[in-house]
Coordinates of C-alpha atoms and ligand atoms in Angstrom, one line a residue:
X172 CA 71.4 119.8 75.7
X173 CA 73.4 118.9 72.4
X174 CA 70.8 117.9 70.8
X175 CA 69.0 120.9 71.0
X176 CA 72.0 123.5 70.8
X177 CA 73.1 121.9 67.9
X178 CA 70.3 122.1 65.2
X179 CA 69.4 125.7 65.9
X180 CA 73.3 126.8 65.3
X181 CA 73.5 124.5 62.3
X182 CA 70.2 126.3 61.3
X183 CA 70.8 130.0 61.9
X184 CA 75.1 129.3 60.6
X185 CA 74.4 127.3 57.3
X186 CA 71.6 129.4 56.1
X187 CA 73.9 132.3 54.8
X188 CA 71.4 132.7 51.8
X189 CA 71.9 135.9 49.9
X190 CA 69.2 137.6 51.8
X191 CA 71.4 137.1 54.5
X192 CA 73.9 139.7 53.0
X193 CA 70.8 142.0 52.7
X194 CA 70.3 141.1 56.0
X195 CA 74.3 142.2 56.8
X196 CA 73.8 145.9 54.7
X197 CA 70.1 146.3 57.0
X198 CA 71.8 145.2 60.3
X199 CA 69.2 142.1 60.0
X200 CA 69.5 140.8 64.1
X201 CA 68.6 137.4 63.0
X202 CA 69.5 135.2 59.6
X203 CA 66.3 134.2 57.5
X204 CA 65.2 130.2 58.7
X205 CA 61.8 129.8 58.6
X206 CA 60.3 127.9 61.3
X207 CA 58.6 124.4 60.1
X208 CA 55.1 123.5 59.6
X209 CA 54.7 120.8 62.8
X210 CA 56.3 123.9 65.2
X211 CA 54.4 127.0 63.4
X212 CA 51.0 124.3 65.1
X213 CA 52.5 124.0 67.9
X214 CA 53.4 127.3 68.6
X215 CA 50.1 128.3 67.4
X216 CA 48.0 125.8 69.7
X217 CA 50.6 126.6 73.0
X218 CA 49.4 130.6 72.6
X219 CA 46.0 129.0 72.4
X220 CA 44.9 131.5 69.8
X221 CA 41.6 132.3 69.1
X222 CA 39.5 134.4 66.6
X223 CA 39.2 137.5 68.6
X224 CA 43.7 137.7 68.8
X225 CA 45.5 139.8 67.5
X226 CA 48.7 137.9 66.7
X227 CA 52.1 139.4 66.1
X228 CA 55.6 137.9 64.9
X229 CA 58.6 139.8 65.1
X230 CA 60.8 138.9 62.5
X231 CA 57.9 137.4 60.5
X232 CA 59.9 135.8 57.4
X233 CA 57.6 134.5 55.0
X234 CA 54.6 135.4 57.4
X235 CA 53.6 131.4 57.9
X236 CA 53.0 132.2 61.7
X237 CA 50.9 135.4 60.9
X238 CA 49.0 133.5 58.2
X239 CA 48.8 130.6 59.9
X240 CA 46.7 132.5 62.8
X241 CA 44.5 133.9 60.4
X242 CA 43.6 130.6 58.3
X243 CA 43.4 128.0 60.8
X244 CA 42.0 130.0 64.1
X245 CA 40.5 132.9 61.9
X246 CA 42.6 135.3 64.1
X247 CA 44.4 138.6 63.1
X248 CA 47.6 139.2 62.2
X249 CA 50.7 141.4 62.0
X250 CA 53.8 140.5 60.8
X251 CA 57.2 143.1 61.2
X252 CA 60.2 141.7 58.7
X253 CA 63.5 144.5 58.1
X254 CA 63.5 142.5 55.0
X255 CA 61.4 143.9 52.4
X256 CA 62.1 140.5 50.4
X257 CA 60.4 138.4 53.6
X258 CA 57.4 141.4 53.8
X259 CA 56.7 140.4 49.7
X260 CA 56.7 137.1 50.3
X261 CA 54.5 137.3 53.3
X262 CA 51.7 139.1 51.2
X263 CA 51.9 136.7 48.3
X264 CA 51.3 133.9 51.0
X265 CA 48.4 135.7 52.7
X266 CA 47.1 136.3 49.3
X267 CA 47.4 132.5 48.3
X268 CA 46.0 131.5 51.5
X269 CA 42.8 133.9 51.6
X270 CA 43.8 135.9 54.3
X271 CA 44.3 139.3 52.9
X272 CA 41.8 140.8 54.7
X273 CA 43.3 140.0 58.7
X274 CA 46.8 140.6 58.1
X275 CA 49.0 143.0 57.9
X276 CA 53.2 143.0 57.0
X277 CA 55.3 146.2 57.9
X278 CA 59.2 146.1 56.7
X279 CA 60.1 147.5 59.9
X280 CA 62.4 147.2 62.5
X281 CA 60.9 145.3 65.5
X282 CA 62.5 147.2 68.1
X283 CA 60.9 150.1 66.5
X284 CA 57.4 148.0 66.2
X285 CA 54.8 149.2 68.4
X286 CA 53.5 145.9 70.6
X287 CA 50.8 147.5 72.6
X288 CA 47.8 146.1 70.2
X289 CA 49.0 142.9 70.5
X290 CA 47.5 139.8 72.4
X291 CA 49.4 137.1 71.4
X292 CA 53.0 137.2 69.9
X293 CA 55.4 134.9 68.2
X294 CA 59.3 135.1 68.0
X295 CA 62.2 132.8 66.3
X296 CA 65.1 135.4 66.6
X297 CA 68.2 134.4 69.1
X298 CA 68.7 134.4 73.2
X299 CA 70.5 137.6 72.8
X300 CA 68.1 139.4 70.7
X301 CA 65.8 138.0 73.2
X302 CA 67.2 139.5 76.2
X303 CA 67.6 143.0 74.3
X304 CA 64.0 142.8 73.6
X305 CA 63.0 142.0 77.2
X306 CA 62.3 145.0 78.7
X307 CA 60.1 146.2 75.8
X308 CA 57.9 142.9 76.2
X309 CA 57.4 143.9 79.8
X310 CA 56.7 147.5 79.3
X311 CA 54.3 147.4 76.6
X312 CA 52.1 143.8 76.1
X313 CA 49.2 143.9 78.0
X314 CA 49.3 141.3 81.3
X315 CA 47.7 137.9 80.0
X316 CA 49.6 138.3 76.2
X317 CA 51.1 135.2 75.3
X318 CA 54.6 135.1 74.4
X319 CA 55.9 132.0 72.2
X320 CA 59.3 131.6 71.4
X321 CA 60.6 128.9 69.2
X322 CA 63.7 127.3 70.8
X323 CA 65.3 130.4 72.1
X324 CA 65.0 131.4 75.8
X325 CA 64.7 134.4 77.9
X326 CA 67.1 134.1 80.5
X327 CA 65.9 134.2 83.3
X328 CA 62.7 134.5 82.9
X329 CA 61.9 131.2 83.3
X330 CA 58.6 129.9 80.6
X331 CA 55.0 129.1 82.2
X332 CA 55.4 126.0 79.3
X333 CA 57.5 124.5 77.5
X334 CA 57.4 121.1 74.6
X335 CA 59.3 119.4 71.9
X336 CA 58.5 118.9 68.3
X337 CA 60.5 116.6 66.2
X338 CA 60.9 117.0 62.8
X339 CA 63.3 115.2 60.7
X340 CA 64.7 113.9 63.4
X341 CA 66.0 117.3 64.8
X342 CA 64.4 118.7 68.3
X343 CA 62.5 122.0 68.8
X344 CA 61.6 123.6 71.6
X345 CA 58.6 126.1 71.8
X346 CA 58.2 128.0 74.8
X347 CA 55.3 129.8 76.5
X348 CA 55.3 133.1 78.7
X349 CA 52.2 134.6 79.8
X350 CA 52.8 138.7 80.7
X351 CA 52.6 139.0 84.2
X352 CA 50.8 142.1 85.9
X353 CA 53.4 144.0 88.7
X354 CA 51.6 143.1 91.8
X355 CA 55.1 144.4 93.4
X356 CA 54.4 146.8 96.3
X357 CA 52.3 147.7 99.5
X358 CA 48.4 147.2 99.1
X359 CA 45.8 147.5 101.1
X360 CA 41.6 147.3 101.3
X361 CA 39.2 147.0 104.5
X362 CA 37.2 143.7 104.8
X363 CA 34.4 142.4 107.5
X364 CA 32.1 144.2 109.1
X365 CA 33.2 146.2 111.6
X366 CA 35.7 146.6 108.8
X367 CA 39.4 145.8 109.3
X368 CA 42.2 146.4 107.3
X369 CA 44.2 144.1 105.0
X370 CA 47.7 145.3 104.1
X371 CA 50.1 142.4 101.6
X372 CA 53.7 143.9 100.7
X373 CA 55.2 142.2 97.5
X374 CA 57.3 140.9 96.1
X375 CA 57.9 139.8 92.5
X376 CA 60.6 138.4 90.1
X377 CA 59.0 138.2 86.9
X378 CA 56.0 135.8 86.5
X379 CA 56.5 134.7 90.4
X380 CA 55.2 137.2 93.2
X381 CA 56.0 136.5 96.9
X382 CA 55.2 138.2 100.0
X383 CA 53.9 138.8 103.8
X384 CA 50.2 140.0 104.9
X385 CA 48.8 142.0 108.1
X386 CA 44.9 141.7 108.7
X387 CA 43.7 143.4 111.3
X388 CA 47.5 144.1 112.6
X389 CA 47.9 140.6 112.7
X390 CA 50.9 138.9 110.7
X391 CA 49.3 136.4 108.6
X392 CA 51.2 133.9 106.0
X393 CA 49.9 134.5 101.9
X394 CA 49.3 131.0 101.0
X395 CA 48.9 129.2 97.0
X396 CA 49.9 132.6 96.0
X397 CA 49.9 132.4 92.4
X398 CA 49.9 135.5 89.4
X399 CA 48.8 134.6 86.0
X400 CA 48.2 137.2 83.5
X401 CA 46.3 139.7 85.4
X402 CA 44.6 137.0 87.8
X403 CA 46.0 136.9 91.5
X404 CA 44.8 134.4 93.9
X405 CA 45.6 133.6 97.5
X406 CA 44.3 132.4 100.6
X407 CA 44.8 133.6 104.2
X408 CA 43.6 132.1 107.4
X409 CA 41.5 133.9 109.6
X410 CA 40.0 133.5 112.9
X411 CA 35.7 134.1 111.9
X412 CA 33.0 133.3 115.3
X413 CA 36.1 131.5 116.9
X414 CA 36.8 129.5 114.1
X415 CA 40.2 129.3 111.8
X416 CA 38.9 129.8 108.0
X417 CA 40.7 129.6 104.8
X418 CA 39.5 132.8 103.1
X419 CA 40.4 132.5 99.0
X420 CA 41.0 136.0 97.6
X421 CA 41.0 136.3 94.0
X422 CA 41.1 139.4 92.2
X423 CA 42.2 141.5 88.4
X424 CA 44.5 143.6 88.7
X425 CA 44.5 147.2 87.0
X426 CA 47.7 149.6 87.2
X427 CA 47.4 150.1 91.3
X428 CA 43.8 148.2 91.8
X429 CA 42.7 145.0 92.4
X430 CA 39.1 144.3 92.3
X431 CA 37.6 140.7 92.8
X432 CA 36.1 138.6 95.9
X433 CA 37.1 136.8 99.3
X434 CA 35.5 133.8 99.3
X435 CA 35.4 131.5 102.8
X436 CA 32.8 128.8 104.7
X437 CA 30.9 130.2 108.1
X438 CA 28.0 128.7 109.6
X439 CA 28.0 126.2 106.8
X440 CA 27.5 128.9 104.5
X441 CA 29.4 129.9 101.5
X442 CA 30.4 134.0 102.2
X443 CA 31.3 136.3 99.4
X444 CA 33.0 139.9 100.1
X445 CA 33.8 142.1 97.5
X446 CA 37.8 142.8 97.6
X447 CA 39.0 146.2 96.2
X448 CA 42.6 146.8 97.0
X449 CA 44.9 149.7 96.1
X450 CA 48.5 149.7 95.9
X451 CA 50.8 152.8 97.4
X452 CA 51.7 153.7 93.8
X453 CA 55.6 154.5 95.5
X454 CA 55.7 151.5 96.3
X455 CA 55.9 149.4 92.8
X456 CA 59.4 148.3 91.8
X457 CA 60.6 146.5 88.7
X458 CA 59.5 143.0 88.0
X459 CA 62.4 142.5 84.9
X460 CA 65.5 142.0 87.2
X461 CA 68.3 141.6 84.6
X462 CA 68.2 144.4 82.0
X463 CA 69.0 143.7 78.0
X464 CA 72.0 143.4 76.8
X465 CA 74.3 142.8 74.1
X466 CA 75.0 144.0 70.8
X467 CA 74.1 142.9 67.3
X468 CA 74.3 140.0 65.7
X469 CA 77.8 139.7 63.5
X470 CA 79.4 137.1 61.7
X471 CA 82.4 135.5 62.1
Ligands
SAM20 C1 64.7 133.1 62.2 S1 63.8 134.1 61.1 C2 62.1 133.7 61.6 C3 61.1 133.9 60.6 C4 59.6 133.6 61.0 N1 59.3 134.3 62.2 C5 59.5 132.1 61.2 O1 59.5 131.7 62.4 O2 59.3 131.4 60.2 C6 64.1 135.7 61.6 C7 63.5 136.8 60.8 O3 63.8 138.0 61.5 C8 64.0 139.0 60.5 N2 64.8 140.1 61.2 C9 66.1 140.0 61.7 N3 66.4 141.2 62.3 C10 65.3 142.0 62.3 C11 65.0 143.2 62.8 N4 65.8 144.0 63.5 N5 63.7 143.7 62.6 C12 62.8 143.0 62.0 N6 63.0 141.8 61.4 C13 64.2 141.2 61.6 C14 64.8 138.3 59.4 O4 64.7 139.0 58.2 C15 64.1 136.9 59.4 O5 63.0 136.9 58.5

């Protein structure tokens, strides 16, 4: 735990560089440290990035993460800095690198930035700016975005990954959230022929959904329930010719419908349903628990 608390204070409390005081006069939520080489790859290679992202980094510094995206995975880029000295820098270093032409650098303030384009992001700023910034993550990435922080958290929003890098003998974490579609609510579908009807009410605290099912106005358990990106999966048993089968649903989710398959063995076949469910749109809750918090970053 010291190990790692203690580089990334020593990091963000000795690097008072005179940008830093521009930083101060702009309200800059974060000091200027640029992330290194060795975690800029591994941050890149956890969000699994690939030529058709579009890759943002809030608080982009020298834009190594942006650029980085765009050179080595051929990816796009966009890069918000409040610092107009950062946003310079960031263009010289897509211009050295030869990747003018899929990036873009706004001097902008990222809680005014505008994440809905984005399908993979980046972040180095501070649990607290974190946690300010939660709700907006939640509200406007797309489900199945990936989130990559290096070595601050988000509460308690616990990561889908997490690693280590070393360098120079100092640890750094990088951390990986996927967005999670809100499966929270009632939904139901008819399956079967003659048709009965599925109902599942959930549950869901963040990433992690939890819940009940009726088929047929029979209580059944949800079993392996598991929600990643937009992607829900479960299986439920059911009685089929007087036999107990494990039917697999698996389905995409879409604002207040899921459409995908149920999948199960009878007679020694392999039977496919289609599965369209709709959710009573009352229904939904919040999936973010905690709200943001917490003011500004000030110096003492
Ligand atoms: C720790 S540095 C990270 C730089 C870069 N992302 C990296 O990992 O190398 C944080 C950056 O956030 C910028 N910053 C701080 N507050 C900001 C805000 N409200 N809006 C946009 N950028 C901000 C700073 O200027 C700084 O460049």
């Amino acid at each position: 735990m010291i190990k790692k608390f203690i580089p990334a204070v020593l990091c963000f409390s000795l690097m008072l560089t005179p940008s830093f005081q521009v930083a101060q006069q702009k309200q800059l939520d974060v000091p200027y440290v640029p992330t290194k080489y060795p975690v800029v790859d591994e941050m890149l290679r956890m969000a699994d990035i690939q030529k058709s992202d579009i890759v943002y980094d809030l608080g982009c510094g020298d834009g190594r993460l942006v650029v980085g995206a765009a050179q080595k995975y051929g990816a796009h880029g966009v890069g918000f800095d409040i610092d107009p000295e950062r946003i310079q820098e960031s263009w010289e270093n897509a211009t050295k690198a030869g990747v003018k032409n899929l990036v873009q650098f706004f001097e902008q303030d990222l809680f005014q930035a505008d994440f809905h384009e984005a399908t993979a992001m980046t972040i180095y700023l501070l649990t607290s700016v974190n946690l300010r910034l939660r709700p907006k993550l939640l509200r406007e990435l797309r489900p199945g975005t990936r989130l990559v922080s290096h070595n601050f958290g988000m509460g308690e929003w616990k990561p889908d990954q997490s690693s280590e890098v070393m360098v120079d003998d100092i640890s750094h974490d990088v951390f990986l959230w996927i967005i999670p579609a809100n499966v929270s609510g009632t939904w139901t579908w008819n399956m079967g022929k003659p048709a009965v009807k599925g109902e599942m009410n959930l549950e869901q605290h963040f990433q992690v959904p939890s819940g009940s099912a009726t088929v047929g106005g029979a209580a059944t358990e949800i079993k392996d329930l598991t929600l990643k990106g937009d992607q829900i999966r479960f299986v439920i048993d059911r009685p089929v010719e007087g036999k107990l089968v494990s039917m697999v649903f698996e389905g995409k989710v879409a604002g207040h419908n899921i459409s995908g398959t149920i999948k199960f063995q009878a007679g020694g076949k392999e039977m496919i349903w289609e599965w369209k469910a709709r959710r009573n749109l009352a229904t939904e809750k919040p999936i973010d628990a905690e709200q943001g918090r917490t003011s500004r970053f000030t110096l003492h």
